[in-house]
mmCIF file with all atom_site columns, C-alpha atoms in Angstrom:
data_model
loop_
_atom_site.group_PDB
_atom_site.id
_atom_site.type_symbol
_atom_site.label_atom_id
_atom_site.label_alt_id
_atom_site.label_comp_id
_atom_site.label_asym_id
_atom_site.label_entity_id
_atom_site.label_seq_id
_atom_site.pdbx_PDB_ins_code
_atom_site.Cartn_x
_atom_site.Cartn_y
_atom_site.Cartn_z
_atom_site.occupancy
_atom_site.B_iso_or_equiv
_atom_site.pdbx_formal_charge
_atom_site.auth_seq_id
_atom_site.auth_comp_id
_atom_site.auth_asym_id
_atom_site.auth_atom_id
_atom_site.pdbx_PDB_model_num
ATOM 1   C CA . ARG Y 1 1   ? -3.343  -24.503 16.670  1.00 70.00 ? 1   ARG Y CA 1
ATOM 2   C CA . GLN Y 1 2   ? -1.428  -21.350 15.783  1.00 77.00 ? 2   GLN Y CA 1
ATOM 3   C CA . LEU Y 1 3   ? 0.255   -23.105 12.768  1.00 78.00 ? 3   LEU Y CA 1
ATOM 4   C CA . GLU Y 1 4   ? -3.189  -24.227 11.523  1.00 79.00 ? 4   GLU Y CA 1
ATOM 5   C CA . MET Y 1 5   ? -4.450  -20.617 11.752  1.00 84.00 ? 5   MET Y CA 1
ATOM 6   C CA . VAL Y 1 6   ? -1.216  -19.441 9.979   1.00 84.00 ? 6   VAL Y CA 1
ATOM 7   C CA . CYS Y 1 7   ? -2.007  -22.009 7.043   1.00 83.00 ? 7   CYS Y CA 1
ATOM 8   C CA . THR Y 1 8   ? -5.732  -21.440 6.853   1.00 84.00 ? 8   THR Y CA 1
ATOM 9   C CA . VAL Y 1 9   ? -5.383  -17.421 6.647   1.00 86.00 ? 9   VAL Y CA 1
ATOM 10  C CA . SER Y 1 10  ? -2.352  -17.263 4.466   1.00 86.00 ? 10  SER Y CA 1
ATOM 11  C CA . MET Y 1 11  ? -3.932  -19.880 2.093   1.00 87.00 ? 11  MET Y CA 1
ATOM 12  C CA . ALA Y 1 12  ? -7.161  -17.871 1.891   1.00 88.00 ? 12  ALA Y CA 1
ATOM 13  C CA . VAL Y 1 13  ? -4.973  -14.826 1.111   1.00 88.00 ? 13  VAL Y CA 1
ATOM 14  C CA . ARG Y 1 14  ? -3.049  -16.701 -1.637  1.00 88.00 ? 14  ARG Y CA 1
ATOM 15  C CA . MET Y 1 15  ? -5.969  -18.144 -3.350  1.00 89.00 ? 15  MET Y CA 1
ATOM 16  C CA . ARG Y 1 16  ? -7.866  -14.482 -3.502  1.00 91.00 ? 16  ARG Y CA 1
ATOM 17  C CA . VAL Y 1 17  ? -4.936  -13.011 -5.096  1.00 90.00 ? 17  VAL Y CA 1
ATOM 18  C CA . ARG Y 1 18  ? -4.260  -15.723 -7.484  1.00 90.00 ? 18  ARG Y CA 1
ATOM 19  C CA . ARG Y 1 19  ? -7.984  -15.703 -8.550  1.00 92.00 ? 19  ARG Y CA 1
ATOM 20  C CA . GLN Y 1 20  ? -7.746  -11.837 -8.944  1.00 92.00 ? 20  GLN Y CA 1
ATOM 21  C CA . ARG Y 1 21  ? -4.294  -12.066 -10.871 1.00 90.00 ? 21  ARG Y CA 1
ATOM 22  C CA . ASN Y 1 22  ? -5.820  -14.742 -13.393 1.00 91.00 ? 22  ASN Y CA 1
ATOM 23  C CA . ASP Y 1 23  ? -9.008  -12.720 -13.856 1.00 93.00 ? 23  ASP Y CA 1
ATOM 24  C CA . VAL Y 1 24  ? -7.222  -9.507  -14.705 1.00 92.00 ? 24  VAL Y CA 1
ATOM 25  C CA . TRP Y 1 25  ? -4.823  -11.155 -16.995 1.00 89.00 ? 25  TRP Y CA 1
ATOM 26  C CA . PHE Y 1 26  ? -7.396  -13.298 -18.915 1.00 92.00 ? 26  PHE Y CA 1
ATOM 27  C CA . TRP Y 1 27  ? -9.695  -10.158 -19.303 1.00 91.00 ? 27  TRP Y CA 1
ATOM 28  C CA . SER Y 1 28  ? -6.934  -7.615  -20.043 1.00 89.00 ? 28  SER Y CA 1
ATOM 29  C CA . SER Y 1 29  ? -5.513  -10.147 -22.670 1.00 86.00 ? 29  SER Y CA 1
ATOM 30  C CA . SER Y 1 30  ? -8.825  -10.863 -24.330 1.00 87.00 ? 30  SER Y CA 1
ATOM 31  C CA . LEU Y 1 31  ? -9.689  -6.824  -24.655 1.00 85.00 ? 31  LEU Y CA 1
ATOM 32  C CA . LEU Y 1 32  ? -6.310  -5.925  -25.868 1.00 83.00 ? 32  LEU Y CA 1
ATOM 33  C CA . GLY Y 1 33  ? -5.528  -9.357  -28.015 1.00 82.00 ? 33  GLY Y CA 1
ATOM 34  C CA . ILE Y 1 34  ? -8.667  -9.830  -29.974 1.00 84.00 ? 34  ILE Y CA 1
ATOM 35  C CA . PRO Y 1 35  ? -9.104  -6.289  -31.270 1.00 81.00 ? 35  PRO Y CA 1
ATOM 36  C CA . SER Y 1 36  ? -5.408  -6.124  -32.366 1.00 81.00 ? 36  SER Y CA 1
ATOM 37  C CA . LEU Y 1 37  ? -5.597  -9.475  -34.060 1.00 79.00 ? 37  LEU Y CA 1
ATOM 38  C CA . VAL Y 1 38  ? -8.755  -8.109  -35.891 1.00 82.00 ? 38  VAL Y CA 1
ATOM 39  C CA . ALA Y 1 39  ? -6.807  -4.529  -36.665 1.00 79.00 ? 39  ALA Y CA 1
ATOM 40  C CA . GLY Y 1 40  ? -3.832  -6.550  -37.943 1.00 76.00 ? 40  GLY Y CA 1
ATOM 41  C CA . LYS Y 1 41  ? -5.723  -8.526  -40.194 1.00 76.00 ? 41  LYS Y CA 1
ATOM 42  C CA . PHE Y 1 42  ? -7.723  -5.764  -41.641 1.00 78.00 ? 42  PHE Y CA 1
ATOM 43  C CA . ILE Y 1 43  ? -4.408  -3.531  -42.017 1.00 74.00 ? 43  ILE Y CA 1
ATOM 44  C CA . TYR Y 1 44  ? -2.648  -6.584  -43.620 1.00 71.00 ? 44  TYR Y CA 1
ATOM 45  C CA . ASP Y 1 45  ? -5.571  -7.107  -46.108 1.00 73.00 ? 45  ASP Y CA 1
ATOM 46  C CA . LYS Y 1 46  ? -6.288  -3.394  -46.928 1.00 75.00 ? 46  LYS Y CA 1
ATOM 47  C CA . TRP Y 1 47  ? -2.534  -2.581  -47.453 1.00 70.00 ? 47  TRP Y CA 1
ATOM 48  C CA . PRO Y 1 48  ? -0.770  -5.823  -48.160 1.00 71.00 ? 48  PRO Y CA 1
ATOM 49  C CA . GLY Y 1 49  ? 2.578   -3.967  -49.630 1.00 69.00 ? 49  GLY Y CA 1
ATOM 50  C CA . ASN Y 1 50  ? 3.036   -1.233  -47.201 1.00 68.00 ? 50  ASN Y CA 1
ATOM 51  C CA . ARG Y 1 51  ? 5.807   -2.753  -44.768 1.00 69.00 ? 51  ARG Y CA 1
ATOM 52  C CA . TRP Y 1 52  ? 6.108   0.651   -42.915 1.00 74.00 ? 52  TRP Y CA 1
ATOM 53  C CA . LEU Y 1 53  ? 2.508   0.614   -42.076 1.00 71.00 ? 53  LEU Y CA 1
ATOM 54  C CA . HIS Y 1 54  ? 2.750   -2.936  -40.748 1.00 71.00 ? 54  HIS Y CA 1
ATOM 55  C CA . GLY Y 1 55  ? 5.919   -1.951  -38.725 1.00 75.00 ? 55  GLY Y CA 1
ATOM 56  C CA . GLY Y 1 56  ? 4.430   1.134   -37.151 1.00 80.00 ? 56  GLY Y CA 1
ATOM 57  C CA . CYS Y 1 57  ? 1.337   -0.637  -36.240 1.00 77.00 ? 57  CYS Y CA 1
ATOM 58  C CA . LEU Y 1 58  ? 3.212   -3.403  -34.637 1.00 77.00 ? 58  LEU Y CA 1
ATOM 59  C CA . GLY Y 1 59  ? 5.350   -0.867  -32.818 1.00 83.00 ? 59  GLY Y CA 1
ATOM 60  C CA . ALA Y 1 60  ? 2.552   1.144   -31.563 1.00 85.00 ? 60  ALA Y CA 1
ATOM 61  C CA . PHE Y 1 61  ? 0.654   -2.039  -30.292 1.00 84.00 ? 61  PHE Y CA 1
ATOM 62  C CA . GLY Y 1 62  ? 3.867   -3.098  -28.576 1.00 84.00 ? 62  GLY Y CA 1
ATOM 63  C CA . LEU Y 1 63  ? 3.938   0.164   -26.812 1.00 89.00 ? 63  LEU Y CA 1
ATOM 64  C CA . LEU Y 1 64  ? 0.325   0.063   -25.831 1.00 87.00 ? 64  LEU Y CA 1
ATOM 65  C CA . ALA Y 1 65  ? 0.937   -3.722  -24.503 1.00 87.00 ? 65  ALA Y CA 1
ATOM 66  C CA . LEU Y 1 66  ? 3.799   -2.479  -22.436 1.00 90.00 ? 66  LEU Y CA 1
ATOM 67  C CA . GLY Y 1 67  ? 1.735   0.372   -21.012 1.00 91.00 ? 67  GLY Y CA 1
ATOM 68  C CA . VAL Y 1 68  ? -0.931  -1.969  -20.079 1.00 89.00 ? 68  VAL Y CA 1
ATOM 69  C CA . THR Y 1 69  ? 1.158   -4.599  -18.631 1.00 90.00 ? 69  THR Y CA 1
ATOM 70  C CA . SER Y 1 70  ? 2.950   -2.215  -16.329 1.00 92.00 ? 70  SER Y CA 1
ATOM 71  C CA . SER Y 1 71  ? -0.350  -0.644  -15.315 1.00 92.00 ? 71  SER Y CA 1
ATOM 72  C CA . ILE Y 1 72  ? -1.697  -4.280  -14.545 1.00 91.00 ? 72  ILE Y CA 1
ATOM 73  C CA . CYS Y 1 73  ? 1.479   -5.036  -12.503 1.00 90.00 ? 73  CYS Y CA 1
ATOM 74  C CA . GLU Y 1 74  ? 1.168   -2.284  -10.454 1.00 92.00 ? 74  GLU Y CA 1
ATOM 75  C CA . TYR Y 1 75  ? -2.687  -2.493  -9.920  1.00 92.00 ? 75  TYR Y CA 1
ATOM 76  C CA . MET Y 1 76  ? -1.718  -6.075  -8.585  1.00 90.00 ? 76  MET Y CA 1
ATOM 77  C CA . ARG Y 1 77  ? 0.933   -5.076  -6.320  1.00 88.00 ? 77  ARG Y CA 1
ATOM 78  C CA . GLN Y 1 78  ? -1.578  -2.521  -4.823  1.00 91.00 ? 78  GLN Y CA 1
ATOM 79  C CA . PHE Y 1 79  ? -4.416  -5.273  -4.531  1.00 91.00 ? 79  PHE Y CA 1
ATOM 80  C CA . GLU Y 1 80  ? -1.706  -7.766  -2.697  1.00 88.00 ? 80  GLU Y CA 1
ATOM 81  C CA . LYS Y 1 81  ? -0.747  -4.953  -0.199  1.00 88.00 ? 81  LYS Y CA 1
ATOM 82  C CA . PHE Y 1 82  ? -4.434  -4.285  0.382   1.00 90.00 ? 82  PHE Y CA 1
ATOM 83  C CA . GLN Y 1 83  ? -5.183  -7.952  0.772   1.00 88.00 ? 83  GLN Y CA 1
ATOM 84  C CA . VAL Y 1 84  ? -2.167  -8.338  3.272   1.00 86.00 ? 84  VAL Y CA 1
ATOM 85  C CA . SER Y 1 85  ? -3.491  -5.454  5.249   1.00 87.00 ? 85  SER Y CA 1
ATOM 86  C CA . ASP Y 1 86  ? -7.103  -6.879  5.513   1.00 86.00 ? 86  ASP Y CA 1
ATOM 87  C CA . LEU Y 1 87  ? -6.157  -10.113 7.427   1.00 88.00 ? 87  LEU Y CA 1
ATOM 88  C CA . ASP Y 1 88  ? -8.727  -9.655  9.879   1.00 88.00 ? 88  ASP Y CA 1
ATOM 89  C CA . SER Y 1 89  ? -11.588 -10.235 7.457   1.00 89.00 ? 89  SER Y CA 1
ATOM 90  C CA . TYR Y 1 90  ? -9.943  -13.513 6.187   1.00 87.00 ? 90  TYR Y CA 1
ATOM 91  C CA . PHE Y 1 91  ? -9.629  -14.524 9.716   1.00 89.00 ? 91  PHE Y CA 1
ATOM 92  C CA . GLU Y 1 92  ? -13.377 -13.725 10.417  1.00 85.00 ? 92  GLU Y CA 1
ATOM 93  C CA . GLU Y 1 93  ? -14.559 -15.463 7.180   1.00 86.00 ? 93  GLU Y CA 1
ATOM 94  C CA . ALA Y 1 94  ? -12.347 -18.649 7.773   1.00 83.00 ? 94  ALA Y CA 1
ATOM 95  C CA . TYR Y 1 95  ? -13.493 -19.048 11.495  1.00 83.00 ? 95  TYR Y CA 1
ATOM 96  C CA . SER Y 1 96  ? -16.955 -17.547 11.047  1.00 81.00 ? 96  SER Y CA 1
ATOM 97  C CA . TRP Y 1 97  ? -18.578 -20.991 12.129  1.00 78.00 ? 97  TRP Y CA 1
ATOM 98  C CA . PHE Y 1 98  ? -17.027 -20.818 15.562  1.00 73.00 ? 98  PHE Y CA 1
ATOM 99  C CA . PHE Y 1 99  ? -17.938 -17.370 15.966  1.00 68.00 ? 99  PHE Y CA 1
ATOM 100 C CA . ILE Y 1 100 ? -21.697 -18.133 15.134  1.00 69.00 ? 100 ILE Y CA 1
ATOM 101 C CA . HIS Y 1 101 ? -21.967 -21.404 16.963  1.00 70.00 ? 101 HIS Y CA 1
ATOM 102 C CA . VAL Y 1 102 ? -19.395 -21.367 19.720  1.00 70.00 ? 102 VAL Y CA 1
ATOM 103 C CA . ASP Y 1 103 ? -18.031 -18.674 22.095  1.00 66.00 ? 103 ASP Y CA 1
ATOM 104 C CA . ALA Y 1 104 ? -14.525 -18.238 20.270  1.00 69.00 ? 104 ALA Y CA 1
ATOM 105 C CA . GLU Y 1 105 ? -13.037 -15.437 22.314  1.00 75.00 ? 105 GLU Y CA 1
ATOM 106 C CA . ASP Y 1 106 ? -9.750  -17.946 22.616  1.00 79.00 ? 106 ASP Y CA 1
ATOM 107 C CA . LEU Y 1 107 ? -9.566  -17.697 18.857  1.00 80.00 ? 107 LEU Y CA 1
ATOM 108 C CA . ARG Y 1 108 ? -9.591  -14.130 18.828  1.00 82.00 ? 108 ARG Y CA 1
ATOM 109 C CA . ASN Y 1 109 ? -6.794  -13.934 21.478  1.00 84.00 ? 109 ASN Y CA 1
ATOM 110 C CA . ARG Y 1 110 ? -4.941  -16.576 19.440  1.00 85.00 ? 110 ARG Y CA 1
ATOM 111 C CA . TRP Y 1 111 ? -5.446  -14.639 16.516  1.00 84.00 ? 111 TRP Y CA 1
ATOM 112 C CA . ALA Y 1 112 ? -4.007  -11.270 18.053  1.00 87.00 ? 112 ALA Y CA 1
ATOM 113 C CA . THR Y 1 113 ? -0.687  -13.684 18.470  1.00 88.00 ? 113 THR Y CA 1
ATOM 114 C CA . VAL Y 1 114 ? -0.727  -15.208 15.056  1.00 87.00 ? 114 VAL Y CA 1
ATOM 115 C CA . ARG Y 1 115 ? -1.718  -12.187 12.803  1.00 87.00 ? 115 ARG Y CA 1
ATOM 116 C CA . PRO Y 1 116 ? 1.739   -10.448 12.996  1.00 89.00 ? 116 PRO Y CA 1
ATOM 117 C CA . ARG Y 1 117 ? 3.281   -13.836 11.773  1.00 87.00 ? 117 ARG Y CA 1
ATOM 118 C CA . VAL Y 1 118 ? 0.825   -14.094 9.195   1.00 86.00 ? 118 VAL Y CA 1
ATOM 119 C CA . SER Y 1 119 ? 1.523   -10.682 7.896   1.00 86.00 ? 119 SER Y CA 1
ATOM 120 C CA . SER Y 1 120 ? 5.256   -11.061 7.936   1.00 86.00 ? 120 SER Y CA 1
ATOM 121 C CA . ILE Y 1 121 ? 4.957   -14.424 6.057   1.00 82.00 ? 121 ILE Y CA 1
ATOM 122 C CA . LEU Y 1 122 ? 2.807   -12.751 3.238   1.00 84.00 ? 122 LEU Y CA 1
ATOM 123 C CA . LYS Y 1 123 ? 5.166   -9.680  3.155   1.00 82.00 ? 123 LYS Y CA 1
ATOM 124 C CA . ALA Y 1 124 ? 8.141   -11.818 2.863   1.00 80.00 ? 124 ALA Y CA 1
ATOM 125 C CA . ALA Y 1 125 ? 7.003   -13.722 -0.174  1.00 74.00 ? 125 ALA Y CA 1
ATOM 126 C CA . SER Y 1 126 ? 9.610   -13.513 -2.835  1.00 60.00 ? 126 SER Y CA 1
ATOM 127 C CA . ARG Y 1 127 ? 7.549   -12.177 -5.600  1.00 73.00 ? 127 ARG Y CA 1
ATOM 128 C CA . SER Y 1 128 ? 3.953   -12.287 -4.853  1.00 79.00 ? 128 SER Y CA 1
ATOM 129 C CA . VAL Y 1 129 ? 1.764   -13.946 -2.407  1.00 79.00 ? 129 VAL Y CA 1
ATOM 130 C CA . SER Y 1 130 ? 0.223   -15.928 -5.126  1.00 75.00 ? 130 SER Y CA 1
ATOM 131 C CA . SER Y 1 131 ? 3.726   -17.419 -5.686  1.00 74.00 ? 131 SER Y CA 1
ATOM 132 C CA . LEU Y 1 132 ? 3.698   -19.009 -2.109  1.00 78.00 ? 132 LEU Y CA 1
ATOM 133 C CA . PRO Y 1 133 ? 3.661   -22.678 -2.319  1.00 78.00 ? 133 PRO Y CA 1
ATOM 134 C CA . GLU Y 1 134 ? 0.060   -24.277 -1.821  1.00 80.00 ? 134 GLU Y CA 1
ATOM 135 C CA . ILE Y 1 135 ? -0.833  -25.874 1.422   1.00 79.00 ? 135 ILE Y CA 1
ATOM 136 C CA . SER Y 1 136 ? -3.635  -28.376 0.731   1.00 82.00 ? 136 SER Y CA 1
ATOM 137 C CA . THR Y 1 137 ? -6.766  -28.667 2.724   1.00 79.00 ? 137 THR Y CA 1
ATOM 138 C CA . TRP Y 1 138 ? -5.947  -32.090 3.811   1.00 85.00 ? 138 TRP Y CA 1
ATOM 139 C CA . GLU Y 1 139 ? -2.465  -30.943 5.128   1.00 83.00 ? 139 GLU Y CA 1
ATOM 140 C CA . ILE Y 1 140 ? -4.211  -28.514 7.293   1.00 77.00 ? 140 ILE Y CA 1
ATOM 141 C CA . GLN Y 1 141 ? -6.723  -31.087 8.493   1.00 81.00 ? 141 GLN Y CA 1
ATOM 142 C CA . ARG Y 1 142 ? -3.834  -33.370 9.134   1.00 84.00 ? 142 ARG Y CA 1
ATOM 143 C CA . ILE Y 1 143 ? -2.295  -30.608 11.605  1.00 78.00 ? 143 ILE Y CA 1
ATOM 144 C CA . ASP Y 1 144 ? -5.774  -30.337 13.213  1.00 78.00 ? 144 ASP Y CA 1
ATOM 145 C CA . GLU Y 1 145 ? -5.905  -34.200 13.600  1.00 82.00 ? 145 GLU Y CA 1
ATOM 146 C CA . CYS Y 1 146 ? -2.476  -34.160 15.123  1.00 81.00 ? 146 CYS Y CA 1
ATOM 147 C CA . LEU Y 1 147 ? -3.130  -31.537 17.672  1.00 77.00 ? 147 LEU Y CA 1
ATOM 148 C CA . GLU Y 1 148 ? -6.708  -33.236 18.519  1.00 78.00 ? 148 GLU Y CA 1
ATOM 149 C CA . LYS Y 1 149 ? -5.483  -36.877 18.915  1.00 83.00 ? 149 LYS Y CA 1
ATOM 150 C CA . ASP Y 1 150 ? -1.678  -37.191 19.044  1.00 82.00 ? 150 ASP Y CA 1
ATOM 151 C CA . VAL Y 1 151 ? -0.964  -34.340 21.378  1.00 80.00 ? 151 VAL Y CA 1
ATOM 152 C CA . TRP Y 1 152 ? -3.914  -35.596 23.749  1.00 82.00 ? 152 TRP Y CA 1
ATOM 153 C CA . TYR Y 1 153 ? -2.348  -39.243 23.529  1.00 87.00 ? 153 TYR Y CA 1
ATOM 154 C CA . LEU Y 1 154 ? 1.271   -37.679 24.278  1.00 88.00 ? 154 LEU Y CA 1
ATOM 155 C CA . ARG Y 1 155 ? 0.066   -35.757 27.187  1.00 86.00 ? 155 ARG Y CA 1
ATOM 156 C CA . LEU Y 1 156 ? -1.743  -38.820 28.582  1.00 87.00 ? 156 LEU Y CA 1
ATOM 157 C CA . LEU Y 1 157 ? 1.466   -40.963 28.240  1.00 88.00 ? 157 LEU Y CA 1
ATOM 158 C CA . ALA Y 1 158 ? 3.387   -37.945 29.931  1.00 89.00 ? 158 ALA Y CA 1
ATOM 159 C CA . LYS Y 1 159 ? 0.847   -38.045 32.926  1.00 88.00 ? 159 LYS Y CA 1
ATOM 160 C CA . LEU Y 1 160 ? 1.237   -41.740 33.202  1.00 88.00 ? 160 LEU Y CA 1
ATOM 161 C CA . LEU Y 1 161 ? 5.029   -41.674 33.144  1.00 87.00 ? 161 LEU Y CA 1
ATOM 162 C CA . ARG Y 1 162 ? 4.872   -38.728 35.868  1.00 86.00 ? 162 ARG Y CA 1
ATOM 163 C CA . GLY Y 1 163 ? 2.786   -41.093 37.898  1.00 83.00 ? 163 GLY Y CA 1
ATOM 164 C CA . LEU Y 1 164 ? 4.998   -44.149 37.594  1.00 82.00 ? 164 LEU Y CA 1
ATOM 165 C CA . GLU Y 1 165 ? 8.024   -41.968 38.183  1.00 81.00 ? 165 GLU Y CA 1
ATOM 166 C CA . ALA Y 1 166 ? 6.200   -40.634 41.415  1.00 78.00 ? 166 ALA Y CA 1
ATOM 167 C CA . ASN Y 1 167 ? 5.584   -44.022 42.665  1.00 78.00 ? 167 ASN Y CA 1
ATOM 168 C CA . HIS Y 1 168 ? 9.173   -45.240 41.963  1.00 76.00 ? 168 HIS Y CA 1
ATOM 169 C CA . ARG Y 1 169 ? 10.503  -42.236 43.801  1.00 76.00 ? 169 ARG Y CA 1
ATOM 170 C CA . GLY Y 1 170 ? 8.061   -43.046 46.668  1.00 69.00 ? 170 GLY Y CA 1
ATOM 171 C CA . GLY Y 1 171 ? 9.025   -46.474 46.909  1.00 63.00 ? 171 GLY Y CA 1
ATOM 172 C CA . GLU Y 1 172 ? 12.750  -45.523 47.074  1.00 62.00 ? 172 GLU Y CA 1
ATOM 173 C CA . THR Y 1 173 ? 12.559  -42.935 50.232  1.00 51.00 ? 173 THR Y CA 1
#
């Protein structure tokens, strides 16, 4: 159950960070790229022979793009740190059904154990949380199915074997 919880919460954080990263890069590229293309076309048509002007504008745009890129990278680093520090809200959202319909205090106790693990996994991500490999929902459901069915079956087998072993020992004495 703890493994399922780790997967569920870490994937929720990963998806949120990835969605934010994609949105930020799309809008910043659009807001910076489209006006620069229009300005470049205007300058090239208005002053076709002035190579210094073209080079200067290209250099200025390069510096502007570098500044915007470094600002976006810093913003995304801070956003990711904030998301990792706010793991409790992801847990509450992921398991909200249980809190509404079932007494889920055991989930809260389990979360208290799992939270440091999730936090360390997300902080140890090489470059970014969004670069973690995806854990599909079917894989998480498979873990849950294994816990529900296979572990129950193995416990039944162990109980049966203990009973046979007790009968076998009882017959020897």
